[in-house]
Short mmCIF file of C-alpha atoms (C1' of nucleotides) in Angstrom, two decimals:
data_model
loop_
_atom_site.label_atom_id
_atom_site.label_comp_id
_atom_site.label_asym_id
_atom_site.label_seq_id
_atom_site.Cartn_x
_atom_site.Cartn_y
_atom_site.Cartn_z
CA MET A 1 -85.27 39.39 11.40
CA VAL A 2 -83.04 38.15 8.67
CA LYS A 3 -84.56 37.85 5.22
CA HIS A 4 -83.73 34.91 3.07
CA THR A 5 -84.32 36.18 -0.42
CA GLU A 6 -81.99 34.90 -3.14
CA ASP A 7 -83.43 36.84 -6.04
CA ILE A 8 -80.23 37.58 -7.85
CA SER A 9 -79.19 36.01 -11.11
CA PHE A 10 -75.79 36.13 -12.70
CA SER A 11 -74.65 36.22 -16.28
CA LEU A 12 -71.03 35.40 -16.96
CA ASP A 13 -69.06 36.17 -20.09
CA ASN A 14 -66.10 33.89 -20.40
CA GLY A 15 -64.52 35.52 -23.41
CA SER A 16 -64.40 39.08 -22.13
CA GLY A 17 -61.10 38.86 -20.31
CA VAL A 18 -62.70 40.08 -17.11
CA PRO A 19 -62.02 37.46 -14.44
CA VAL A 20 -65.08 35.50 -13.41
CA TYR A 21 -64.70 36.35 -9.75
CA ARG A 22 -64.75 40.05 -10.62
CA GLN A 23 -67.84 39.65 -12.75
CA ILE A 24 -69.54 38.17 -9.71
CA ILE A 25 -68.36 40.97 -7.47
CA ASN A 26 -69.57 43.56 -9.95
CA GLN A 27 -72.98 42.03 -10.32
CA ILE A 28 -73.50 41.77 -6.59
CA GLU A 29 -72.38 45.34 -6.08
CA ASN A 30 -74.70 46.42 -8.85
CA ALA A 31 -77.57 44.61 -7.19
CA VAL A 32 -76.78 46.38 -3.94
CA VAL A 33 -76.41 49.91 -5.22
CA SER A 34 -79.51 49.53 -7.36
CA GLY A 35 -81.50 48.44 -4.34
CA ARG A 36 -82.36 45.00 -5.67
CA MET A 37 -80.38 43.48 -2.81
CA ALA A 38 -80.77 45.23 0.54
CA THR A 39 -79.25 44.94 3.99
CA GLY A 40 -79.89 41.54 5.44
CA ASN A 41 -80.70 39.81 2.15
CA ARG A 42 -78.98 36.48 1.89
CA LEU A 43 -76.72 35.64 -1.02
CA PRO A 44 -76.89 32.21 -2.65
CA THR A 45 -74.64 29.66 -0.98
CA ILE A 46 -71.28 29.12 -2.55
CA ARG A 47 -72.15 25.54 -3.46
CA SER A 48 -75.52 26.25 -5.02
CA LEU A 49 -74.11 29.11 -7.04
CA ALA A 50 -71.16 27.00 -8.16
CA VAL A 51 -73.55 24.38 -9.45
CA ASN A 52 -75.75 27.00 -11.08
CA LEU A 53 -72.95 28.82 -12.86
CA LYS A 54 -70.95 25.66 -13.51
CA ILE A 55 -67.80 27.14 -12.06
CA ASN A 56 -65.48 26.19 -9.27
CA PRO A 57 -66.68 26.98 -5.72
CA ASN A 58 -63.28 28.52 -5.00
CA THR A 59 -64.01 31.22 -7.53
CA ILE A 60 -67.21 32.20 -5.77
CA ALA A 61 -65.57 31.98 -2.38
CA LYS A 62 -62.95 34.39 -3.61
CA ALA A 63 -65.62 36.84 -4.77
CA TYR A 64 -67.58 36.64 -1.49
CA ASN A 65 -64.37 37.00 0.44
CA GLU A 66 -63.40 40.15 -1.39
CA LEU A 67 -66.88 41.57 -0.92
CA GLU A 68 -66.55 40.92 2.79
CA ILE A 69 -63.22 42.71 2.91
CA ARG A 70 -64.86 45.67 1.21
CA GLY A 71 -67.68 45.60 3.74
CA VAL A 72 -70.41 44.88 1.22
CA VAL A 73 -71.41 41.56 2.75
CA GLN A 74 -71.05 39.77 6.05
CA THR A 75 -70.61 36.07 6.56
CA GLN A 76 -72.44 34.30 9.38
CA VAL A 77 -70.67 31.02 9.81
CA GLY A 78 -73.14 28.18 9.50
CA SER A 79 -75.88 30.45 8.25
CA GLY A 80 -74.83 32.14 5.04
CA THR A 81 -73.60 35.35 3.52
CA TYR A 82 -75.67 38.51 3.89
CA ILE A 83 -75.68 42.02 2.52
CA ALA A 84 -74.08 44.21 5.16
CA ASP A 85 -75.53 47.29 6.78
CA LYS A 86 -76.26 50.03 4.35
CA ARG A 87 -73.48 52.50 4.18
CA PRO A 88 -74.17 56.14 3.31
CA GLU A 89 -72.44 56.15 -0.09
CA VAL A 90 -74.80 53.63 -1.62
CA ALA A 91 -77.09 56.17 -3.19
CA ASP A 92 -74.24 57.97 -4.89
CA ALA A 93 -72.60 54.72 -5.89
CA ARG A 94 -75.38 53.76 -8.26
CA GLN A 95 -75.08 57.01 -10.17
CA LYS A 96 -71.33 56.66 -10.26
CA LYS A 97 -71.39 53.12 -11.57
CA LEU A 98 -74.05 53.90 -14.12
CA ARG A 99 -72.11 56.84 -15.38
CA GLU A 100 -68.91 54.81 -15.58
CA ALA A 101 -70.64 52.07 -17.52
CA ALA A 102 -72.02 54.68 -19.88
CA GLU A 103 -68.61 56.18 -20.36
CA ARG A 104 -67.03 52.84 -21.15
CA PHE A 105 -69.71 52.24 -23.72
CA LEU A 106 -69.45 55.69 -25.26
CA GLN A 107 -65.69 55.28 -25.41
CA GLU A 108 -66.08 52.14 -27.45
CA ALA A 109 -68.90 53.55 -29.55
CA GLY A 110 -66.67 56.52 -30.26
CA GLU A 111 -63.90 54.22 -31.43
CA LEU A 112 -66.40 52.68 -33.77
CA GLY A 113 -67.23 56.09 -35.16
CA ALA A 114 -70.75 56.29 -33.78
CA GLU A 115 -72.23 59.73 -33.20
CA LYS A 116 -74.77 60.65 -30.54
CA ASP A 117 -77.67 60.26 -32.96
CA GLU A 118 -76.77 56.72 -33.90
CA ILE A 119 -76.16 55.78 -30.29
CA ILE A 120 -79.49 57.05 -29.04
CA LYS A 121 -81.27 55.39 -31.92
CA LEU A 122 -79.54 52.15 -30.98
CA MET A 123 -80.61 52.52 -27.36
CA GLU A 124 -84.19 53.00 -28.43
CA ASP A 125 -84.14 50.01 -30.75
CA ILE A 126 -82.76 47.39 -28.43
CA MET B 1 -48.50 49.14 -48.30
CA VAL B 2 -48.35 52.71 -49.40
CA LYS B 3 -49.72 55.20 -46.94
CA HIS B 4 -47.93 55.90 -43.71
CA THR B 5 -50.59 57.51 -41.59
CA GLU B 6 -50.46 56.78 -37.89
CA ASP B 7 -53.62 58.54 -36.83
CA ILE B 8 -54.69 56.17 -34.14
CA SER B 9 -54.57 56.84 -30.45
CA PHE B 10 -54.96 54.36 -27.66
CA SER B 11 -56.47 54.59 -24.24
CA LEU B 12 -55.70 51.86 -21.76
CA ASP B 13 -57.63 51.02 -18.63
CA ASN B 14 -55.45 49.12 -16.22
CA GLY B 15 -58.09 48.36 -13.64
CA SER B 16 -60.67 46.82 -15.94
CA GLY B 17 -59.32 43.31 -15.87
CA VAL B 18 -59.17 43.21 -19.67
CA PRO B 19 -55.59 42.36 -20.63
CA VAL B 20 -53.66 45.27 -22.06
CA TYR B 21 -52.77 43.43 -25.27
CA ARG B 22 -56.46 42.68 -25.81
CA GLN B 23 -57.41 46.33 -25.33
CA ILE B 24 -54.92 47.18 -28.05
CA ILE B 25 -56.34 44.52 -30.36
CA ASN B 26 -59.87 45.77 -29.75
CA GLN B 27 -59.00 49.37 -30.43
CA ILE B 28 -57.20 48.53 -33.64
CA GLU B 29 -60.06 46.38 -34.81
CA ASN B 30 -62.48 49.15 -33.94
CA ALA B 31 -60.39 51.60 -35.94
CA VAL B 32 -60.45 49.22 -38.89
CA VAL B 33 -64.15 48.41 -38.89
CA SER B 34 -65.06 52.05 -38.39
CA GLY B 35 -62.93 53.01 -41.36
CA ARG B 36 -60.50 55.20 -39.45
CA MET B 37 -57.69 52.83 -40.39
CA ALA B 38 -57.78 51.51 -43.93
CA THR B 39 -55.84 48.97 -45.95
CA GLY B 40 -52.21 49.92 -46.19
CA ASN B 41 -52.19 52.30 -43.25
CA ARG B 42 -49.21 51.79 -41.04
CA LEU B 43 -49.60 51.12 -37.35
CA PRO B 44 -47.30 52.81 -34.87
CA THR B 45 -44.05 50.93 -34.45
CA ILE B 46 -43.90 48.52 -31.56
CA ARG B 47 -41.18 50.50 -29.86
CA SER B 48 -42.75 53.91 -30.27
CA LEU B 49 -46.10 52.68 -29.01
CA ALA B 50 -44.41 50.99 -26.07
CA VAL B 51 -42.85 54.29 -25.09
CA ASN B 52 -46.12 56.13 -25.62
CA LEU B 53 -48.23 53.77 -23.57
CA LYS B 54 -45.47 53.12 -21.07
CA ILE B 55 -45.74 49.37 -21.41
CA ASN B 56 -43.37 46.65 -22.46
CA PRO B 57 -42.77 46.28 -26.22
CA ASN B 58 -43.49 42.55 -25.98
CA THR B 59 -47.05 43.31 -24.94
CA ILE B 60 -47.62 45.30 -28.10
CA ALA B 61 -45.82 42.68 -30.16
CA LYS B 62 -48.23 40.13 -28.81
CA ALA B 63 -51.20 42.24 -29.87
CA TYR B 64 -49.80 42.85 -33.36
CA ASN B 65 -48.94 39.18 -33.68
CA GLU B 66 -52.47 38.08 -32.87
CA LEU B 67 -53.85 40.58 -35.35
CA GLU B 68 -51.52 39.14 -37.97
CA ILE B 69 -52.65 35.58 -37.28
CA ARG B 70 -56.23 36.76 -37.62
CA GLY B 71 -55.43 38.45 -40.91
CA VAL B 72 -56.18 41.98 -39.75
CA VAL B 73 -52.65 43.30 -40.30
CA GLN B 74 -49.56 42.33 -42.23
CA THR B 75 -46.01 42.85 -41.04
CA GLN B 76 -43.01 43.78 -43.11
CA VAL B 77 -39.96 43.19 -40.98
CA GLY B 78 -37.69 46.16 -41.25
CA SER B 79 -40.53 48.36 -42.39
CA GLY B 80 -43.53 48.18 -40.11
CA THR B 81 -46.97 46.75 -39.53
CA TYR B 82 -49.80 47.57 -41.91
CA ILE B 83 -53.56 47.11 -42.10
CA ALA B 84 -54.16 44.12 -44.36
CA ASP B 85 -56.37 44.00 -47.41
CA LYS B 86 -59.95 44.78 -46.63
CA ARG B 87 -62.03 41.69 -46.26
CA PRO B 88 -65.72 41.64 -47.09
CA GLU B 89 -67.05 41.32 -43.54
CA VAL B 90 -65.74 44.70 -42.50
CA ALA B 91 -68.97 46.54 -43.18
CA ASP B 92 -71.03 44.16 -41.05
CA ALA B 93 -68.41 44.01 -38.35
CA ARG B 94 -68.92 47.58 -37.25
CA GLN B 95 -72.64 47.09 -36.68
CA LYS B 96 -71.98 43.86 -34.86
CA LYS B 97 -69.38 45.37 -32.57
CA LEU B 98 -71.49 48.43 -31.89
CA ARG B 99 -74.50 46.31 -31.01
CA GLU B 100 -72.41 44.07 -28.76
CA ALA B 101 -70.99 47.08 -26.93
CA ALA B 102 -74.51 48.42 -26.48
CA GLU B 103 -75.71 45.10 -25.14
CA ARG B 104 -72.89 44.90 -22.64
CA PHE B 105 -73.76 48.36 -21.44
CA LEU B 106 -77.50 47.73 -21.24
CA GLN B 107 -76.83 44.53 -19.34
CA GLU B 108 -74.90 46.47 -16.75
CA ALA B 109 -77.37 49.32 -16.71
CA GLY B 110 -80.11 46.76 -16.15
CA GLU B 111 -78.24 45.34 -13.21
CA LEU B 112 -78.16 48.84 -11.81
CA GLY B 113 -81.88 49.11 -12.21
CA ALA B 114 -81.84 51.74 -14.93
CA GLU B 115 -84.85 51.95 -17.25
CA LYS B 116 -84.77 53.03 -20.86
CA ASP B 117 -85.76 56.60 -19.98
CA GLU B 118 -82.90 57.07 -17.58
CA ILE B 119 -80.42 55.51 -19.99
CA ILE B 120 -81.39 57.69 -22.92
CA LYS B 121 -81.30 60.74 -20.72
CA LEU B 122 -77.81 59.75 -19.63
CA MET B 123 -76.69 59.33 -23.23
CA GLU B 124 -77.96 62.77 -24.06
CA ASP B 125 -76.23 64.34 -21.09
CA ILE B 126 -72.73 62.99 -21.53
CA MET C 1 -62.74 17.35 -23.36
CA VAL C 2 -62.82 13.81 -22.16
CA LYS C 3 -59.80 11.76 -23.08
CA HIS C 4 -56.46 12.47 -21.56
CA THR C 5 -54.05 10.80 -23.92
CA GLU C 6 -50.73 12.50 -24.40
CA ASP C 7 -49.32 10.28 -27.09
CA ILE C 8 -47.44 12.86 -29.06
CA SER C 9 -43.71 13.23 -29.18
CA PHE C 10 -41.77 16.15 -30.52
CA SER C 11 -38.47 16.40 -32.30
CA LEU C 12 -36.86 19.80 -32.57
CA ASP C 13 -34.14 20.84 -34.99
CA ASN C 14 -32.32 23.84 -33.67
CA GLY C 15 -30.15 24.48 -36.70
CA SER C 16 -32.87 24.53 -39.32
CA GLY C 17 -33.79 28.18 -39.03
CA VAL C 18 -37.43 27.31 -38.44
CA PRO C 19 -38.46 28.85 -35.11
CA VAL C 20 -38.95 26.34 -32.34
CA TYR C 21 -42.51 27.46 -31.60
CA ARG C 22 -43.37 26.94 -35.26
CA GLN C 23 -41.92 23.44 -35.28
CA ILE C 24 -44.18 22.66 -32.35
CA ILE C 25 -47.20 24.10 -34.15
CA ASN C 26 -46.39 22.09 -37.27
CA GLN C 27 -45.97 18.85 -35.40
CA ILE C 28 -49.23 19.27 -33.53
CA GLU C 29 -51.06 20.14 -36.72
CA ASN C 30 -49.52 17.11 -38.39
CA ALA C 31 -50.66 14.93 -35.52
CA VAL C 32 -54.16 16.33 -35.87
CA VAL C 33 -54.54 16.02 -39.62
CA SER C 34 -53.02 12.54 -39.58
CA GLY C 35 -55.53 11.48 -36.96
CA ARG C 36 -52.99 10.67 -34.25
CA MET C 37 -54.48 13.40 -32.10
CA ALA C 38 -58.26 13.65 -32.13
CA THR C 39 -60.85 16.02 -30.71
CA GLY C 40 -60.67 16.10 -26.96
CA ASN C 41 -57.17 14.70 -26.64
CA ARG C 42 -55.10 16.62 -24.19
CA LEU C 43 -51.78 18.10 -25.15
CA PRO C 44 -48.83 17.85 -22.79
CA THR C 45 -48.86 20.62 -20.22
CA ILE C 46 -46.78 23.64 -21.05
CA ARG C 47 -44.49 23.05 -18.13
CA SER C 48 -43.95 19.34 -18.66
CA LEU C 49 -43.22 19.85 -22.33
CA ALA C 50 -40.83 22.67 -21.51
CA VAL C 51 -38.90 20.34 -19.25
CA ASN C 52 -38.98 17.55 -21.83
CA LEU C 53 -37.77 19.67 -24.71
CA LYS C 54 -35.46 21.73 -22.52
CA ILE C 55 -36.89 25.00 -23.73
CA ASN C 56 -38.58 27.93 -22.07
CA PRO C 57 -42.26 27.46 -21.16
CA ASN C 58 -43.11 30.74 -22.88
CA THR C 59 -42.03 29.28 -26.20
CA ILE C 60 -44.52 26.45 -25.85
CA ALA C 61 -47.17 28.84 -24.58
CA LYS C 62 -46.68 30.86 -27.75
CA ALA C 63 -47.21 27.78 -29.90
CA TYR C 64 -50.32 26.71 -27.99
CA ASN C 65 -51.63 30.24 -28.11
CA GLU C 66 -51.31 30.47 -31.88
CA LEU C 67 -53.00 27.11 -32.24
CA GLU C 68 -55.84 28.41 -30.11
CA ILE C 69 -56.25 31.55 -32.19
CA ARG C 70 -56.38 29.35 -35.28
CA GLY C 71 -59.00 27.16 -33.67
CA VAL C 72 -56.91 23.99 -33.60
CA VAL C 73 -56.94 23.65 -29.83
CA GLN C 74 -58.97 24.92 -26.89
CA THR C 75 -57.55 25.78 -23.50
CA GLN C 76 -59.16 25.25 -20.14
CA VAL C 77 -57.17 27.22 -17.63
CA GLY C 78 -56.50 25.07 -14.63
CA SER C 79 -57.07 21.92 -16.61
CA GLY C 80 -55.05 21.81 -19.79
CA THR C 81 -55.02 22.29 -23.54
CA TYR C 82 -57.16 20.10 -25.76
CA ILE C 83 -57.60 19.41 -29.46
CA ALA C 84 -60.64 21.38 -30.58
CA ASP C 85 -63.67 20.04 -32.36
CA LYS C 86 -62.84 18.52 -35.68
CA ARG C 87 -63.42 20.87 -38.53
CA PRO C 88 -64.38 19.61 -41.97
CA GLU C 89 -61.12 20.44 -43.75
CA VAL C 90 -59.09 17.99 -41.72
CA ALA C 91 -59.33 15.18 -44.25
CA ASP C 92 -58.04 17.34 -47.09
CA ALA C 93 -55.40 18.96 -44.93
CA ARG C 94 -53.34 15.80 -44.59
CA GLN C 95 -53.05 15.33 -48.35
CA LYS C 96 -52.22 18.99 -48.79
CA LYS C 97 -49.50 18.96 -46.16
CA LEU C 98 -48.03 15.72 -47.45
CA ARG C 99 -47.90 17.02 -50.99
CA GLU C 100 -46.31 20.28 -49.87
CA ALA C 101 -43.66 18.43 -47.90
CA ALA C 102 -42.95 16.29 -50.96
CA GLU C 103 -42.66 19.35 -53.16
CA ARG C 104 -40.23 21.03 -50.80
CA PHE C 105 -38.11 17.91 -50.82
CA LEU C 106 -38.23 17.46 -54.59
CA GLN C 107 -37.31 21.11 -55.00
CA GLU C 108 -34.19 20.60 -52.95
CA ALA C 109 -33.41 17.26 -54.54
CA GLY C 110 -33.70 18.94 -57.92
CA GLU C 111 -31.23 21.62 -56.82
CA LEU C 112 -28.88 18.79 -55.96
CA GLY C 113 -29.29 17.34 -59.43
CA ALA C 114 -31.13 14.21 -58.35
CA GLU C 115 -33.37 12.51 -60.90
CA LYS C 116 -36.52 10.57 -60.15
CA ASP C 117 -34.68 7.23 -60.22
CA GLU C 118 -32.16 8.28 -57.64
CA ILE C 119 -34.84 9.80 -55.43
CA ILE C 120 -37.04 6.73 -55.43
CA LYS C 121 -34.05 4.53 -54.77
CA LEU C 122 -33.19 6.75 -51.81
CA MET C 123 -36.73 6.50 -50.47
CA GLU C 124 -36.55 2.73 -50.65
CA ASP C 125 -33.22 2.59 -48.91
CA ILE C 126 -33.96 4.71 -45.90
CA MET D 1 -9.60 31.76 -67.88
CA VAL D 2 -12.56 32.74 -65.75
CA LYS D 3 -15.98 31.64 -66.90
CA HIS D 4 -18.88 34.01 -66.65
CA THR D 5 -21.88 31.72 -66.52
CA GLU D 6 -24.79 32.86 -64.34
CA ASP D 7 -27.01 29.87 -64.90
CA ILE D 8 -28.44 29.61 -61.43
CA SER D 9 -31.97 30.47 -60.47
CA PHE D 10 -33.35 30.93 -57.03
CA SER D 11 -36.70 30.20 -55.50
CA LEU D 12 -37.50 31.81 -52.18
CA ASP D 13 -40.21 30.82 -49.74
CA ASN D 14 -41.11 33.69 -47.48
CA GLY D 15 -43.45 31.82 -45.19
CA SER D 16 -41.18 28.95 -44.27
CA GLY D 17 -39.39 30.60 -41.38
CA VAL D 18 -36.02 29.91 -42.94
CA PRO D 19 -34.21 33.22 -43.31
CA VAL D 20 -33.90 34.42 -46.88
CA TYR D 21 -30.14 34.72 -46.68
CA ARG D 22 -29.89 31.09 -45.64
CA GLN D 23 -32.14 29.97 -48.46
CA ILE D 24 -29.73 31.67 -50.84
CA ILE D 25 -26.73 30.05 -49.20
CA ASN D 26 -28.36 26.64 -49.38
CA GLN D 27 -29.28 26.97 -53.02
CA ILE D 28 -25.80 28.05 -54.02
CA GLU D 29 -24.22 25.25 -52.03
CA ASN D 30 -26.64 22.83 -53.65
CA ALA D 31 -25.66 24.11 -57.07
CA VAL D 32 -22.01 23.60 -56.21
CA VAL D 33 -22.19 20.13 -54.76
CA SER D 34 -24.45 18.99 -57.58
CA GLY D 35 -21.94 20.23 -60.13
CA ARG D 36 -24.22 22.80 -61.74
CA MET D 37 -21.87 25.52 -60.56
CA ALA D 38 -18.18 24.71 -60.83
CA THR D 39 -14.92 26.34 -59.83
CA GLY D 40 -14.56 29.68 -61.50
CA ASN D 41 -18.22 30.15 -62.38
CA ARG D 42 -19.40 33.63 -61.60
CA LEU D 43 -22.37 34.27 -59.34
CA PRO D 44 -24.95 36.92 -60.24
CA THR D 45 -24.03 40.37 -58.99
CA ILE D 46 -25.59 41.42 -55.73
CA ARG D 47 -27.51 44.20 -57.43
CA SER D 48 -28.92 42.15 -60.27
CA LEU D 49 -29.97 39.39 -57.93
CA ALA D 50 -31.55 41.89 -55.55
CA VAL D 51 -33.65 43.23 -58.39
CA ASN D 52 -34.51 39.74 -59.61
CA LEU D 53 -35.58 38.40 -56.24
CA LYS D 54 -37.06 41.70 -55.09
CA ILE D 55 -35.17 41.65 -51.85
CA ASN D 56 -32.71 43.95 -50.19
CA PRO D 57 -29.12 43.85 -51.54
CA ASN D 58 -27.86 43.61 -47.96
CA THR D 59 -29.51 40.24 -47.65
CA ILE D 60 -27.63 38.89 -50.65
CA ALA D 61 -24.41 40.50 -49.53
CA LYS D 62 -24.81 38.69 -46.23
CA ALA D 63 -25.26 35.37 -47.99
CA TYR D 64 -22.25 35.86 -50.29
CA ASN D 65 -20.20 36.99 -47.34
CA GLU D 66 -21.00 33.88 -45.36
CA LEU D 67 -20.24 31.69 -48.36
CA GLU D 68 -16.87 33.40 -48.64
CA ILE D 69 -16.15 32.75 -44.98
CA ARG D 70 -16.94 29.09 -45.57
CA GLY D 71 -14.62 29.03 -48.57
CA VAL D 72 -17.33 28.22 -51.07
CA VAL D 73 -16.88 31.40 -53.10
CA GLN D 74 -14.23 34.04 -53.61
CA THR D 75 -14.82 37.71 -54.23
CA GLN D 76 -12.69 39.56 -56.78
CA VAL D 77 -13.20 43.21 -56.03
CA GLY D 78 -14.38 45.02 -59.09
CA SER D 79 -15.03 41.82 -60.96
CA GLY D 80 -17.53 39.69 -59.15
CA THR D 81 -18.03 36.67 -56.96
CA TYR D 82 -16.82 33.27 -58.15
CA ILE D 83 -17.10 29.68 -57.03
CA ALA D 84 -13.87 28.85 -55.22
CA ASP D 85 -11.49 26.00 -55.95
CA LYS D 86 -13.07 22.64 -55.61
CA ARG D 87 -12.39 21.09 -52.29
CA PRO D 88 -12.22 17.35 -51.86
CA GLU D 89 -15.37 16.92 -49.83
CA VAL D 90 -17.64 18.14 -52.61
CA ALA D 91 -18.45 14.69 -53.95
CA ASP D 92 -19.47 13.42 -50.56
CA ALA D 93 -21.33 16.59 -49.75
CA ARG D 94 -23.96 16.02 -52.39
CA GLN D 95 -24.87 12.61 -51.03
CA LYS D 96 -24.92 13.98 -47.53
CA LYS D 97 -27.21 16.88 -48.38
CA LEU D 98 -29.49 14.70 -50.43
CA ARG D 99 -29.81 12.21 -47.65
CA GLU D 100 -30.47 14.96 -45.12
CA ALA D 101 -33.18 16.46 -47.28
CA ALA D 102 -34.74 13.03 -47.64
CA GLU D 103 -34.64 12.50 -43.91
CA ARG D 104 -36.32 15.82 -43.22
CA PHE D 105 -39.05 14.91 -45.65
CA LEU D 106 -39.51 11.40 -44.30
CA GLN D 107 -39.66 12.82 -40.80
CA GLU D 108 -42.53 15.06 -41.78
CA ALA D 109 -44.23 12.38 -43.87
CA GLY D 110 -44.00 10.09 -40.85
CA GLU D 111 -45.67 12.71 -38.68
CA LEU D 112 -48.46 12.76 -41.23
CA GLY D 113 -48.81 9.02 -40.93
CA ALA D 114 -47.54 8.19 -44.42
CA GLU D 115 -46.04 4.74 -44.98
CA LYS D 116 -43.29 3.87 -47.45
CA ASP D 117 -45.81 2.75 -50.07
CA GLU D 118 -47.71 6.00 -50.05
CA ILE D 119 -44.50 8.02 -50.12
CA ILE D 120 -43.03 6.20 -53.10
CA LYS D 121 -46.32 6.44 -54.93
CA LEU D 122 -46.32 10.18 -54.24
CA MET D 123 -42.76 10.50 -55.57
CA GLU D 124 -43.75 8.73 -58.73
CA ASP D 125 -46.82 10.85 -59.26
CA ILE D 126 -45.32 14.28 -58.90
"C1'" DG E 1 -50.77 22.45 -10.80
"C1'" DT E 2 -53.09 24.50 -15.08
"C1'" DG E 3 -52.64 28.29 -18.52
"C1'" DG E 4 -52.36 33.74 -18.98
"C1'" DT E 5 -50.24 38.26 -18.62
"C1'" DC E 6 -46.52 41.21 -18.27
"C1'" DT E 7 -41.78 42.78 -17.73
"C1'" DA E 8 -36.87 42.83 -18.89
"C1'" DG E 9 -33.42 41.97 -21.78
"C1'" DA E 10 -30.51 39.45 -25.32
"C1'" DC E 11 -29.82 38.34 -30.02
"C1'" DC E 12 -31.35 37.81 -34.96
"C1'" DA E 13 -33.21 38.92 -39.83
"C1'" DC E 14 -34.15 42.47 -42.69
"C1'" DA E 15 -34.38 47.61 -44.95
"C1'" DG F 1 -34.53 51.20 -36.89
"C1'" DT F 2 -38.18 47.52 -38.01
"C1'" DG F 3 -40.35 43.26 -36.27
"C1'" DG F 4 -39.24 38.18 -34.53
"C1'" DT F 5 -37.50 34.71 -31.34
"C1'" DC F 6 -36.21 33.11 -27.05
"C1'" DT F 7 -35.04 33.19 -22.15
"C1'" DA F 8 -35.98 34.22 -17.29
"C1'" DG F 9 -38.86 35.23 -13.89
"C1'" DA F 10 -42.83 37.47 -11.38
"C1'" DC F 11 -47.63 37.46 -10.42
"C1'" DC F 12 -52.59 36.23 -11.47
"C1'" DA F 13 -56.99 33.38 -12.36
"C1'" DC F 14 -58.75 29.07 -11.98
"C1'" DG F 15 -59.44 23.89 -10.40
#
DNA sequence: GTGGTCTAGACCACA
DNA sequence: GTGGTCTAGACCACG
């Protein structure tokens, strides 16, 4: 039985320099490794997402296509795009991605001269 | 335009999608708003930095040029590129940049399903 | 970003010492402050202008880029470059630029020993 | 008998894009064709002018050198640099330069949407 | 086809 | 040796 959930939302940042299609890829991968999207869940259609995010359908198609190449999703022609079978690394992947995100942030915080105290205080405040 | 310190180091991430010249701009701005680079400090020469970072001098020139247009640095042809006169917003800018970096990180951590506890624990560990 | 007029023409002077990209910037700014180009008007594409002016596309890209950093234009990759939202100073800017141009001319005319009479006569003749 | 007048003053504009050495050349040529500097008049020494204008002596040397190549000045080693013998074209040259300066100005004024009336009024006001 | 990024390399203005 | 300008050309993101 194929589930039809579409409970994923995207937030794009146009000024960050990160290509839009990669932001989409990242957010889908994050949803997968965090367990919010699981095997068999359906992704939004290219068209609906294009309308939602106000971007060109080609951009989303490119993201889905790359995710398919990586084995994260599978496309069923005429039906939609689905999260692929769980692969073993998923559990590790979340930790890895979380740690990488933390390191990117700490790198930048370090450049801004923030010490551990200030950073943790900031985390607690927000 | 007096001091000649060059105590800034750069770290580039080629796979992040953020253009190299923008990474350089960000890191220089971070150094300025954090106080590590102050008015009159000299930046590394375009050519020396190009050798250091193993990138094309034009890429660095582009970064320095944008910083000049934005009023962050001043160039003296034949002499070098220097941090421009401190403008009043500098003090606020650090807080703003730090908060933005934190928000970007928390956004991504949220996508990965991390709660505040896990995040703070991670911060303390690294 | 609605209108698609491209009613701006450029005239470059190679021997003047003023960099080509700066001449382009000046002429676009002049068109904006004089009202010939208004918010939303599209600039010529980089490539078409490069062909027209017989210069390298990068030179035009550099001009457009600086105009974007200064907030004069906005770019939509895949679509074109457009005059940005009108900012309040525009009205004053025309007078300022006109007066500066006049002062540069009178400075040079003075060096050439021309008096007001001769200058005004010249203006009427041309 | 060689005259030793040094009654020429310079005004440099660093932001104009025109190289400093060319600004110097122009202003000396203007002084010559306008009759303010005549055959045999001595130019300021490179060193004194460098101090006055706060620029590098090499820049002035380059200007004087180019003027010598063009036959506008002559250098007497150990004595100084002097305006060369008047050549026939000088009388015409002033008109030509004046007209060119006027045309550059009118070009820019035209870009700013100024009509003859406004321009003449501006000339009269300043 | 639109603009953006990056490389490579030539030549110039200035100290 | 410093930065600035310009050319040429490759490849990318986006529509």
